[in-house]
mmCIF file of C-alpha atoms in Angstrom:
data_model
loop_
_atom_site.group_PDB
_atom_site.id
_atom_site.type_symbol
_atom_site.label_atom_id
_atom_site.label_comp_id
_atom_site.label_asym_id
_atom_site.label_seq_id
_atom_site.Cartn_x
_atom_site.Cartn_y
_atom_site.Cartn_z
ATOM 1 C CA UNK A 14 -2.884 -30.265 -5.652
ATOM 2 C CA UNK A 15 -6.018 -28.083 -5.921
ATOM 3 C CA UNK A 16 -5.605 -24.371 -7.426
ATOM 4 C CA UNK A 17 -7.632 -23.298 -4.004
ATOM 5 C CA UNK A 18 -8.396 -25.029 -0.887
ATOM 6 C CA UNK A 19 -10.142 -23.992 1.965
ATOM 7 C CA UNK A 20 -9.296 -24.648 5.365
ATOM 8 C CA UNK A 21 -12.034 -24.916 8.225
ATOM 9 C CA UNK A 22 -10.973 -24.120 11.654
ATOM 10 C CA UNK A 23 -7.261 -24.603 10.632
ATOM 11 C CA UNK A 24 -6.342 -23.599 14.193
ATOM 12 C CA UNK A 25 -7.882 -24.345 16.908
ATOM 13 C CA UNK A 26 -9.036 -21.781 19.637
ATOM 14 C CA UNK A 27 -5.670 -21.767 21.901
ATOM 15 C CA UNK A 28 -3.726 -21.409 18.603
ATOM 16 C CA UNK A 29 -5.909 -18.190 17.666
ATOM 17 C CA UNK A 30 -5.092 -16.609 20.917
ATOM 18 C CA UNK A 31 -1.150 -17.522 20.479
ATOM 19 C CA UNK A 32 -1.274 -15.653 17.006
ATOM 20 C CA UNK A 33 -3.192 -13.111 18.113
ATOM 21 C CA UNK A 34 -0.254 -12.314 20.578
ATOM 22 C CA UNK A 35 1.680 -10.869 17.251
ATOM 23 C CA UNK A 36 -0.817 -8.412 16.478
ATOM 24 C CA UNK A 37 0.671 -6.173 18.892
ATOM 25 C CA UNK A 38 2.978 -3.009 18.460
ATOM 26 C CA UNK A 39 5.787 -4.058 19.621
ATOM 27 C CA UNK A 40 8.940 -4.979 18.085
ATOM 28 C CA UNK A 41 9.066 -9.081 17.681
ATOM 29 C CA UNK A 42 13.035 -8.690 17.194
ATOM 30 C CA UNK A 43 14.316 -11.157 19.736
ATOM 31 C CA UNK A 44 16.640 -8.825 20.921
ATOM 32 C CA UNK A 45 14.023 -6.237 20.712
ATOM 33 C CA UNK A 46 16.654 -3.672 19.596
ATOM 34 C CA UNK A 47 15.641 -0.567 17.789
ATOM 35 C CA UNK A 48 16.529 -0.272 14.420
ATOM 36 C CA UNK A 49 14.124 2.698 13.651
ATOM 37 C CA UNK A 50 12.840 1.139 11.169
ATOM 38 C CA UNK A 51 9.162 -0.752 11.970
ATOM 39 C CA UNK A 52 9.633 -2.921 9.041
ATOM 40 C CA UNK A 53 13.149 -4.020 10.118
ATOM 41 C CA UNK A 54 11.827 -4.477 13.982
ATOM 42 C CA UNK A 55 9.122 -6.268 13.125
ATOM 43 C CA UNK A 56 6.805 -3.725 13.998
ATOM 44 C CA UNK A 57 3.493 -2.781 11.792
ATOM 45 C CA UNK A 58 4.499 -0.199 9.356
ATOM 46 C CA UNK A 59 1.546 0.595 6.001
ATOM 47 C CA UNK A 60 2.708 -0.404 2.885
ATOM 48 C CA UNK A 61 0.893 1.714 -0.006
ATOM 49 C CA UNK A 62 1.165 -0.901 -2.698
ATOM 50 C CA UNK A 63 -0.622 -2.825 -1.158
ATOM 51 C CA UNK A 64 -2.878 -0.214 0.709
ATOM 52 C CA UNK A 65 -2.891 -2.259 4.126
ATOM 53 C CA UNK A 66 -0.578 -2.829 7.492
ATOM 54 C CA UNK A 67 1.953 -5.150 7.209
ATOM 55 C CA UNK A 68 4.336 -6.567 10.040
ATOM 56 C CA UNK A 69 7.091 -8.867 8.666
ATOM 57 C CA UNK A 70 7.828 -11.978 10.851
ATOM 58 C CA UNK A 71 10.293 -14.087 8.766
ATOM 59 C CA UNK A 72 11.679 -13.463 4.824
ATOM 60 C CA UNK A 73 14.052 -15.757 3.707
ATOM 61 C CA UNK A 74 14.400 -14.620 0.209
ATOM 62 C CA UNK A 75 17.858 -13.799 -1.117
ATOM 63 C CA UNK A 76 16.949 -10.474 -2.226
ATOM 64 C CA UNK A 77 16.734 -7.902 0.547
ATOM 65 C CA UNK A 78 18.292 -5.516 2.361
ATOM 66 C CA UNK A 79 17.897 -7.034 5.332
ATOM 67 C CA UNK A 80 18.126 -10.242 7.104
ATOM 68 C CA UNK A 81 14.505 -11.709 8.719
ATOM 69 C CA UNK A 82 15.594 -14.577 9.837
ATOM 70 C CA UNK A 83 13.874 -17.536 12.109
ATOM 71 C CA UNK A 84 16.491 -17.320 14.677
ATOM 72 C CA UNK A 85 16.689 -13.698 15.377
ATOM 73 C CA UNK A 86 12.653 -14.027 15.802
ATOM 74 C CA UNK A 87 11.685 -14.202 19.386
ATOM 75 C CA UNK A 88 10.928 -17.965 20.485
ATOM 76 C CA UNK A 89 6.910 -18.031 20.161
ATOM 77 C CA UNK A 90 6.778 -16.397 17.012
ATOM 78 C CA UNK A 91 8.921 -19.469 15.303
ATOM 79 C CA UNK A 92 7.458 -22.270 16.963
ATOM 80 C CA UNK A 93 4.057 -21.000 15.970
ATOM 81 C CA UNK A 94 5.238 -20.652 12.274
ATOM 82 C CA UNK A 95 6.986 -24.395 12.209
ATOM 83 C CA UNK A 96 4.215 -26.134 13.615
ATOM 84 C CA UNK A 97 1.992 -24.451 10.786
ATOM 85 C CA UNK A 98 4.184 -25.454 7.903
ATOM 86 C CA UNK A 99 4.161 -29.047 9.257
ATOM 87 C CA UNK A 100 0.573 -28.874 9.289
ATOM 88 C CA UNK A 101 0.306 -27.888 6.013
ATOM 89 C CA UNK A 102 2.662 -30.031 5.171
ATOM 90 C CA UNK A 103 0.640 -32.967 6.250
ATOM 91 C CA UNK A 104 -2.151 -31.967 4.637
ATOM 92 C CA UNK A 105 -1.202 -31.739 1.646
ATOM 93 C CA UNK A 106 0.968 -34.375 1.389
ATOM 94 C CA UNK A 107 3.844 -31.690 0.395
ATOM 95 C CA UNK A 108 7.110 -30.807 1.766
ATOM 96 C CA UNK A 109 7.216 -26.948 1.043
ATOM 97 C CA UNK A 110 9.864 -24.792 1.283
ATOM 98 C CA UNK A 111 8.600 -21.864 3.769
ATOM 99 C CA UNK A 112 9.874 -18.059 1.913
ATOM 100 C CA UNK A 113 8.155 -15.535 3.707
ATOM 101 C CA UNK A 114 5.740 -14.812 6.790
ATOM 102 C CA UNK A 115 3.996 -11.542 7.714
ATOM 103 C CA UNK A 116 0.553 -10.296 8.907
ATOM 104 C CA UNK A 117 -2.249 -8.116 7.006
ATOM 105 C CA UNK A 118 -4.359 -5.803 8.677
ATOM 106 C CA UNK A 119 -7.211 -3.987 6.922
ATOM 107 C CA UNK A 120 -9.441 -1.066 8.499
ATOM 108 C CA UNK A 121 -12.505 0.198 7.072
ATOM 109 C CA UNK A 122 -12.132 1.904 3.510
ATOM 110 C CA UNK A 123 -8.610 -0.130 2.574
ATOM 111 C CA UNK A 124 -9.788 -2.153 -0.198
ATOM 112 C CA UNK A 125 -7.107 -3.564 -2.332
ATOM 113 C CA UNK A 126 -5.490 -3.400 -5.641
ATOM 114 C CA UNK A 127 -5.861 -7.070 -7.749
ATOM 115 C CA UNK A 128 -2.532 -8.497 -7.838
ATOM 116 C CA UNK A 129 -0.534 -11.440 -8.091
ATOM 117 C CA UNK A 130 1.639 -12.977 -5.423
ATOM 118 C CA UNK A 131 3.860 -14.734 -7.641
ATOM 119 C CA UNK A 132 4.587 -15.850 -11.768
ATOM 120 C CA UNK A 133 5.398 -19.498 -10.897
ATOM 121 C CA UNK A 134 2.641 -21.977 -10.664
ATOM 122 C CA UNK A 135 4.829 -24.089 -7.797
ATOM 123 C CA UNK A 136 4.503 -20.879 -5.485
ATOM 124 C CA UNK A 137 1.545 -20.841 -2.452
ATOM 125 C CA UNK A 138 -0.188 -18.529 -0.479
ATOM 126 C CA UNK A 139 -1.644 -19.902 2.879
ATOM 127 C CA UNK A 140 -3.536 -17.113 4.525
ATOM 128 C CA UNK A 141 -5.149 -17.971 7.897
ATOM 129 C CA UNK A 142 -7.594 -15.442 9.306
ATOM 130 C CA UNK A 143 -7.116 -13.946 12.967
ATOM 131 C CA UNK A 144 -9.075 -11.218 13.316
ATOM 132 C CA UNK A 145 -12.520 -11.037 14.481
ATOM 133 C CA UNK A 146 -14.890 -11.095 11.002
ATOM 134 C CA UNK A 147 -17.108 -14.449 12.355
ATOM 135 C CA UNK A 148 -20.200 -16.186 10.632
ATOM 136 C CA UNK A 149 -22.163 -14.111 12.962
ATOM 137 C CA UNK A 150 -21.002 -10.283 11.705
ATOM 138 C CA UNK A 151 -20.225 -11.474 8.329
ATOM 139 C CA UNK A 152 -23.576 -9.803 7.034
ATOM 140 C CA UNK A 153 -22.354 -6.225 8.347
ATOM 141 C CA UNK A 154 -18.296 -6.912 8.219
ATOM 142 C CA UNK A 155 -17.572 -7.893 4.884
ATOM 143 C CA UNK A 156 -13.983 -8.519 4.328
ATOM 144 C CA UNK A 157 -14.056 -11.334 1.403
ATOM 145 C CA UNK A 158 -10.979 -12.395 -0.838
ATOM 146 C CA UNK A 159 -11.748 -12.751 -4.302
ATOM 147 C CA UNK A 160 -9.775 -14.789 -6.597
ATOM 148 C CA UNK A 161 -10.283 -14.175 -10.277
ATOM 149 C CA UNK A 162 -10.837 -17.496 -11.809
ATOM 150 C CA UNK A 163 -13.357 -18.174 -13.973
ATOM 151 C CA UNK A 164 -15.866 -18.909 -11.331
ATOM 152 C CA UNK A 165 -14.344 -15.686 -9.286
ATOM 153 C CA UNK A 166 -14.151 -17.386 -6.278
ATOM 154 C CA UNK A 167 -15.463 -14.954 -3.165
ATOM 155 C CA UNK A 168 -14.054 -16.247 0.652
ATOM 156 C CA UNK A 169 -15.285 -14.818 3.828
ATOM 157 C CA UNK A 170 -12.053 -14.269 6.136
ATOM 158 C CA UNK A 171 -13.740 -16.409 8.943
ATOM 159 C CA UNK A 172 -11.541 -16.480 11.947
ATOM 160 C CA UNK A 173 -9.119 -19.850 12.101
ATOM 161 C CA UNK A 174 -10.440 -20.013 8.517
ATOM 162 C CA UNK A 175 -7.204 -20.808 6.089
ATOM 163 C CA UNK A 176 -7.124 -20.808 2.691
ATOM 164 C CA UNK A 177 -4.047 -22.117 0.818
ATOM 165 C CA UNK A 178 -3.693 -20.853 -3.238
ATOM 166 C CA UNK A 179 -1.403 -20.955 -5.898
ATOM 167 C CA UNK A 180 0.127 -17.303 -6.036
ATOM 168 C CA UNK A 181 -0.676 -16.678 -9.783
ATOM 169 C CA UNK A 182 -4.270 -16.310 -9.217
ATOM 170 C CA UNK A 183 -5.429 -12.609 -9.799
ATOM 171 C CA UNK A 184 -7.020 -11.619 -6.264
ATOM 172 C CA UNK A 185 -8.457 -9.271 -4.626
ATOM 173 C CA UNK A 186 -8.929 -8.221 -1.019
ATOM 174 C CA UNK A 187 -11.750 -6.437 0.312
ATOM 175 C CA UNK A 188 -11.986 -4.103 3.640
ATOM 176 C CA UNK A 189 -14.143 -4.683 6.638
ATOM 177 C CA UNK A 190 -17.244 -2.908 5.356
ATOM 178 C CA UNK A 191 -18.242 -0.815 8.337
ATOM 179 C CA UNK A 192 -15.787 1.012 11.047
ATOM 180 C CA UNK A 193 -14.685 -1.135 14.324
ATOM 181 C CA UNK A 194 -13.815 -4.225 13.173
ATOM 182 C CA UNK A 195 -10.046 -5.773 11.698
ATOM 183 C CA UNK A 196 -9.531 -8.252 9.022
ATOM 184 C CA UNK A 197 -6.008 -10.038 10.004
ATOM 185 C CA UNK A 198 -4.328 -12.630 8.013
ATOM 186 C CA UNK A 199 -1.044 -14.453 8.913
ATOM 187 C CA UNK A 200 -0.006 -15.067 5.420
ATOM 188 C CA UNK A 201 2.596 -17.829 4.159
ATOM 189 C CA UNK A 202 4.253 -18.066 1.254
ATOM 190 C CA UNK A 203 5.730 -21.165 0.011
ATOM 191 C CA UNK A 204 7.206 -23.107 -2.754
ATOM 192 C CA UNK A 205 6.371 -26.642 -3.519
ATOM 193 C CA UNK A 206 10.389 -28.041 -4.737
ATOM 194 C CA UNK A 207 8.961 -30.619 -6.028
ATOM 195 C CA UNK A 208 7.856 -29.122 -9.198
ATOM 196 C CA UNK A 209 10.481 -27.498 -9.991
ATOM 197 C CA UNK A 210 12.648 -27.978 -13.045
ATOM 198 C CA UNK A 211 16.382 -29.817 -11.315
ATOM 199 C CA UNK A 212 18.379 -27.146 -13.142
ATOM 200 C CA UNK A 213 18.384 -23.595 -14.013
ATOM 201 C CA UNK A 214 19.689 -22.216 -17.402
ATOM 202 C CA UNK A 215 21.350 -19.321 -17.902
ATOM 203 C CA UNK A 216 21.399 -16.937 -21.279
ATOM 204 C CA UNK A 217 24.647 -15.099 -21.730
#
C-alpha cells in the first residue's frame, strides 16, 4: 500500500450533506445526556495540543477514561462511519481495524504544530474534507496539509477530497488563510492487522 493516497470525490454530494449534519453543537450521545463534559458528549470542545476544535465520535482504544463507543453513538453517526470503513476497505484491498473517529475544525490564524499520529508503520490516517475550502476559493482559503517526506507533499483540503496516510509521516496542518471560511476533516484512524507481528513479547 502507498505511503499517501489521495482520494477524489471520496463522497459523493448526499454523503457531504449527511456528514455535515455532525458539525453541529449538539451533543451526538444517543441518549443525549449531559455529562458536562463536551468531549465526553460528543460536543466540540478546543484541544490546545493540537491548536484546533475537536468533537470525538467513536474511540475504541483501551486506554481512556471513558467509553466512546459505536453503540452509544446516535444511529446516523455509525452508519455513516461503517459504510466509510467498508469503502476504504474496498479500496484498498484491506480489512482495517477502525480505532478512532473525530472531526477537525480550523478558523483563521490556527495553524498547527508538525506531529505524528502514530510510531507504527501499520497505523492510517484517512482524513476526508467537509468543509467548504473548493477549487474555486482555494487561491484566497488556503488550508493545505503538508506531509514531510522528502518531496514535502502539500494537499489542498478540497471538499469530499480524502486522503488516506500512514500515521508516521511528520505533517502539518495549515489554517484557512483569510477570516469566514472552515477547514473540516472527519478523520479515521486505523490499523492494517495484517502487518502486524502474531505475538507480542513482553520484558520482565
Amino acid at each position: 500500500m502507498k505511503d499517501i493516497t489521495i482520494f477524489e470525490n471520496f463522497i459523493n454530494d448526499e454523503e457531504l450533506e449527511e456528514a455535515r449534519q455532525f458539525i453541529g453543537e449538539e451533543s451526538l450521545n444517543l441518549d443525549n445526556k449531559d455529562l458536562r463534559n463536551p468531549c465526553q458528549n460528543r460536543q466540540w470542545y478546543f484541544f490546545p495540543g493540537d491548536n484546533t476544535y475537536k468533537k470525538i465520535l467513536v474511540d475504541f482504544r483501551p486506554i481512556r477514561t471513558w467509553a466512546f463507543d459505536m453503540e452509544d453513538v446516535i444511529p446516523s453517526v455509525k452508519n455513516f462511519i461503517l459504510k466509510i470503513k467498508n469503502r476504504l476497505d474496498k479500496y484498498t484491498n484491506t480489512n482495517f481495524k477502525l480505532e478512532r473517529v473525530y472531526l477537525n475544525e480550523r478558523v483563521y490564524s490556527q495553524n498547527g504544530q508538525i506531529h505524528t499520529d502514530a510510531d507504527r508503520p501499520n497505523y492510517y490516517t484517512l482524513l476526508i474534507y467537509i468543509g467548504d475550502i473548493t477549487p474555486e476559493n482555494y487561491d484566497k482559503a488556503g488550508g493545505d496539509l503538508e506531509l514531510k517526506t522528502k518531496e514535502n507533499t502539500r494537499i489542498e483540503p478540497f471538499t469530499k477530497r480524502a486522503v488516506l496516510f500512514r500515521g508516521y509521516i511528520p505533517h502539518q496542518v495549515y489554517a484557512p488563510l483569510v477570516p469566514g471560511l472552515t477547514r473540516i476533516s472527519m478523520a479515521f484512524k486505523f490499523v492494517d492487522t495484517s502487518n502486524e507481528l502474531p505475538f507480542t513479547v513482553n520484558y520482565i
